[in-house]
Amino acid sequence: MMLDWNEYHKELGSTIAKIAGISPDVLKGYQTLSGAGAKTGKLDEKTRQLIALAVAVTIRSDGCIVVHTDAGI
């Protein structure tokens, strides 16, 4: 079955919001880790997102594929 990626992206946003409500420190930790790579200045944002997308495809993580595709665009 094929996913409606746009709808899945909306559902994922809702799920992340629920996680943030239950455990805001988990979301804050993820955002801190994610932002750390940007601070080095070694790779631009698009390159970082494309690498993350390649990893997401490799591990078959639909949520990560959706998020990093959107961010890469």
mmCIF file of C-alpha atoms in Angstrom:
data_model
loop_
_atom_site.group_PDB
_atom_site.id
_atom_site.type_symbol
_atom_site.label_atom_id
_atom_site.label_comp_id
_atom_site.label_asym_id
_atom_site.label_seq_id
_atom_site.Cartn_x
_atom_site.Cartn_y
_atom_site.Cartn_z
ATOM 1 C CA MET A 1 0.000 0.000 0.000
ATOM 2 C CA MET A 2 1.274 3.469 -0.863
ATOM 3 C CA LEU A 3 1.222 6.236 1.683
ATOM 4 C CA ASP A 4 -0.284 9.638 1.104
ATOM 5 C CA TRP A 5 2.931 11.396 2.114
ATOM 6 C CA ASN A 6 1.326 14.806 2.636
ATOM 7 C CA GLU A 7 -1.311 13.349 4.960
ATOM 8 C CA TYR A 8 1.325 11.274 6.738
ATOM 9 C CA HIS A 9 3.396 14.420 7.301
ATOM 10 C CA LYS A 10 0.396 16.092 8.980
ATOM 11 C CA GLU A 11 -0.221 13.035 11.172
ATOM 12 C CA LEU A 12 3.441 12.944 12.120
ATOM 13 C CA GLY A 13 3.306 16.589 13.199
ATOM 14 C CA SER A 14 0.358 15.763 15.446
ATOM 15 C CA THR A 15 2.192 12.803 16.938
ATOM 16 C CA ILE A 16 5.304 14.880 17.620
ATOM 17 C CA ALA A 17 3.128 17.484 19.343
ATOM 18 C CA LYS A 18 1.706 14.740 21.588
ATOM 19 C CA ILE A 19 5.199 13.534 22.456
ATOM 20 C CA ALA A 20 6.216 17.110 23.258
ATOM 21 C CA GLY A 21 3.231 17.388 25.592
ATOM 22 C CA ILE A 22 4.075 14.155 27.392
ATOM 23 C CA SER A 23 7.840 14.612 27.539
ATOM 24 C CA PRO A 24 9.054 18.019 26.403
ATOM 25 C CA ASP A 25 12.637 17.175 27.389
ATOM 26 C CA VAL A 26 12.745 14.388 24.796
ATOM 27 C CA LEU A 27 11.783 16.804 22.032
ATOM 28 C CA LYS A 28 14.160 19.462 23.347
ATOM 29 C CA GLY A 29 17.011 16.931 23.392
ATOM 30 C CA TYR A 30 16.304 15.891 19.814
ATOM 31 C CA GLN A 31 16.202 19.521 18.678
ATOM 32 C CA THR A 32 19.481 20.225 20.479
ATOM 33 C CA LEU A 33 21.169 17.244 18.848
ATOM 34 C CA SER A 34 19.753 18.107 15.444
ATOM 35 C CA GLY A 35 20.840 21.741 15.719
ATOM 36 C CA ALA A 36 24.366 20.864 16.828
ATOM 37 C CA GLY A 37 25.382 19.815 13.317
ATOM 38 C CA ALA A 38 24.309 23.153 11.909
ATOM 39 C CA LYS A 39 26.548 25.028 14.317
ATOM 40 C CA THR A 40 29.759 23.492 12.973
ATOM 41 C CA GLY A 41 29.381 25.167 9.598
ATOM 42 C CA LYS A 42 31.007 22.143 7.934
ATOM 43 C CA LEU A 43 27.949 21.246 5.844
ATOM 44 C CA ASP A 44 25.168 23.440 4.548
ATOM 45 C CA GLU A 45 21.585 22.670 5.586
ATOM 46 C CA LYS A 46 20.576 21.062 2.290
ATOM 47 C CA THR A 47 23.543 18.673 2.382
ATOM 48 C CA ARG A 48 22.775 17.748 5.993
ATOM 49 C CA GLN A 49 19.155 17.034 5.069
ATOM 50 C CA LEU A 50 20.119 14.948 2.043
ATOM 51 C CA ILE A 51 22.463 12.836 4.175
ATOM 52 C CA ALA A 52 19.709 12.422 6.770
ATOM 53 C CA LEU A 53 17.306 11.433 3.983
ATOM 54 C CA ALA A 54 19.745 8.805 2.680
ATOM 55 C CA VAL A 55 19.994 7.326 6.167
ATOM 56 C CA ALA A 56 16.195 7.422 6.554
ATOM 57 C CA VAL A 57 15.715 5.534 3.295
ATOM 58 C CA THR A 58 18.372 3.011 4.276
ATOM 59 C CA ILE A 59 16.677 2.235 7.589
ATOM 60 C CA ARG A 60 13.189 2.501 6.015
ATOM 61 C CA SER A 61 11.923 5.099 8.476
ATOM 62 C CA ASP A 62 8.818 6.590 6.876
ATOM 63 C CA GLY A 63 8.647 9.406 9.426
ATOM 64 C CA CYS A 64 12.239 10.429 8.870
ATOM 65 C CA ILE A 65 11.833 10.187 5.092
ATOM 66 C CA VAL A 66 8.899 12.591 5.212
ATOM 67 C CA VAL A 67 10.559 15.077 7.569
ATOM 68 C CA HIS A 68 13.947 15.174 5.854
ATOM 69 C CA THR A 69 12.452 15.323 2.355
ATOM 70 C CA ASP A 70 10.399 18.335 3.391
ATOM 71 C CA ALA A 71 13.386 19.979 5.091
ATOM 72 C CA GLY A 72 15.642 19.272 2.106
ATOM 73 C CA ILE A 73 13.260 20.899 -0.307
#
